[in-house]
């Protein structure tokens, strides 16, 4: 098999692991690929590198290709989300000033209860908050808005400011933001530097949220299906390897290297294990499935999730919700996933869409290949999103 070099953009985050591991552990090489992984300084850079052909694939925020399909953000290149790379993995944190104010009113920093955390934060900041998030079209922003709406944070002024993940700790230290929602390890970097404390995991708001996707230009997917398949198979096998607890130490060491995240492996290991240090006091909190790469058919790109994202974006911008959801459903591509990963052991659900937020326990669902056990995916407010009814 002839070795081909494939340029792929990514942001230095723990959830870029499937791409990094695919390259470092030889899964890409086994498919005849050499992944040229290009770190970007911001999510707009990742988007633009992909949209304008600098790279052929990208580790991308799940709402970005949906927003582009809806004409948002100024870049209209058609993208396809061919796989979900990760579920969850975000943290919400606060500055040291807010941390102390929260402790003064008895907040326990239990890293679990979004309602108590929201009420406490609204109580100590009645004049408002500025919260950093990595990009306007991101799961971080969607989680924040869902949290605001369900808690007393809805009653105070909140501004969401765009801050690239690697700069989040600096923005907190400079008092440019009061709080943040960001993917690991950048929340933990703020804690380690003494700039803030972690308040909640993102999964406390949506317990199985599609965080990043493997995105390609739709035209490229149509003209290079064999190359795309090789990339997808390498990434899927890397994700399966990451799901093995015995691989965690090696994965942490790989991601910690200067070429990738350039951070202590212990910090990365904590994110992979869901064992997070939430404050400078050394308090640890365990979050099961803090970030997920494989279980529960993680990789399957459900159009119902794209519809949920589109419905949220349309609701905030006054767009036609039904039309937005229809366009979004064309962005997440289970047809490509099924055709490219058939026969290699990937779990294939029997349906292409599902009700989002309905599961409170692991649930086996019909499968056309393998055994699909979906993970709990409840929203904090108990509401569901039915893609057929909405």
XYZ file of N, CA and C in Angstrom, residues 2-3 10 20 50 107 148 150 166 203-204 215 224 226 257 260 275 281 286 298 324 334 343:
69
model
N 0.594 2.164 -0.921
C 1.394 3.384 -1.016
C 1.068 4.316 0.142
N 2.116 4.835 0.790
C 1.932 5.740 1.932
C 1.588 7.135 1.414
N -5.924 20.405 13.996
C -6.468 20.069 15.305
C -6.150 21.187 16.288
N -4.195 12.002 17.292
C -2.797 11.902 17.718
C -2.395 10.447 17.895
N -9.626 24.095 7.026
C -10.389 23.040 6.370
C -11.216 23.598 5.213
N -20.621 27.251 49.423
C -20.706 26.327 48.283
C -19.638 25.245 48.435
N -27.729 28.263 31.936
C -28.316 29.558 32.318
C -29.835 29.442 32.412
N -31.807 27.057 32.974
C -32.374 26.168 33.997
C -32.098 26.629 35.420
N -6.016 27.484 24.673
C -4.712 27.642 25.330
C -4.527 28.989 26.034
N -20.607 17.555 31.458
C -21.595 16.487 31.396
C -22.663 16.608 32.476
N -22.481 17.507 33.457
C -23.546 17.762 34.421
C -24.719 18.474 33.764
N -14.297 16.244 10.725
C -14.977 16.949 9.644
C -14.102 16.992 8.401
N -12.818 11.667 -2.813
C -11.758 10.835 -2.228
C -12.319 9.842 -1.214
N -12.075 6.617 -0.874
C -11.159 5.578 -0.387
C -10.169 6.162 0.620
N 3.618 14.871 25.144
C 4.866 15.184 24.455
C 4.859 16.616 23.912
N 2.765 17.652 20.976
C 1.304 17.646 21.060
C 0.818 18.664 22.096
N -10.643 12.006 36.942
C -10.271 12.270 38.345
C -9.629 13.659 38.377
N -6.626 23.811 46.601
C -6.578 23.050 47.853
C -6.324 21.565 47.627
N -14.292 12.777 41.247
C -14.347 11.738 40.223
C -15.577 11.938 39.349
N -20.047 6.041 20.447
C -19.606 7.434 20.460
C -19.376 7.976 19.056
N -33.815 25.014 9.530
C -32.463 24.843 10.070
C -32.187 23.387 10.402
N -24.303 9.652 8.850
C -24.285 8.224 9.182
C -24.131 7.337 7.959
N -17.975 -3.861 8.695
C -17.158 -5.064 8.690
C -15.869 -5.018 9.471
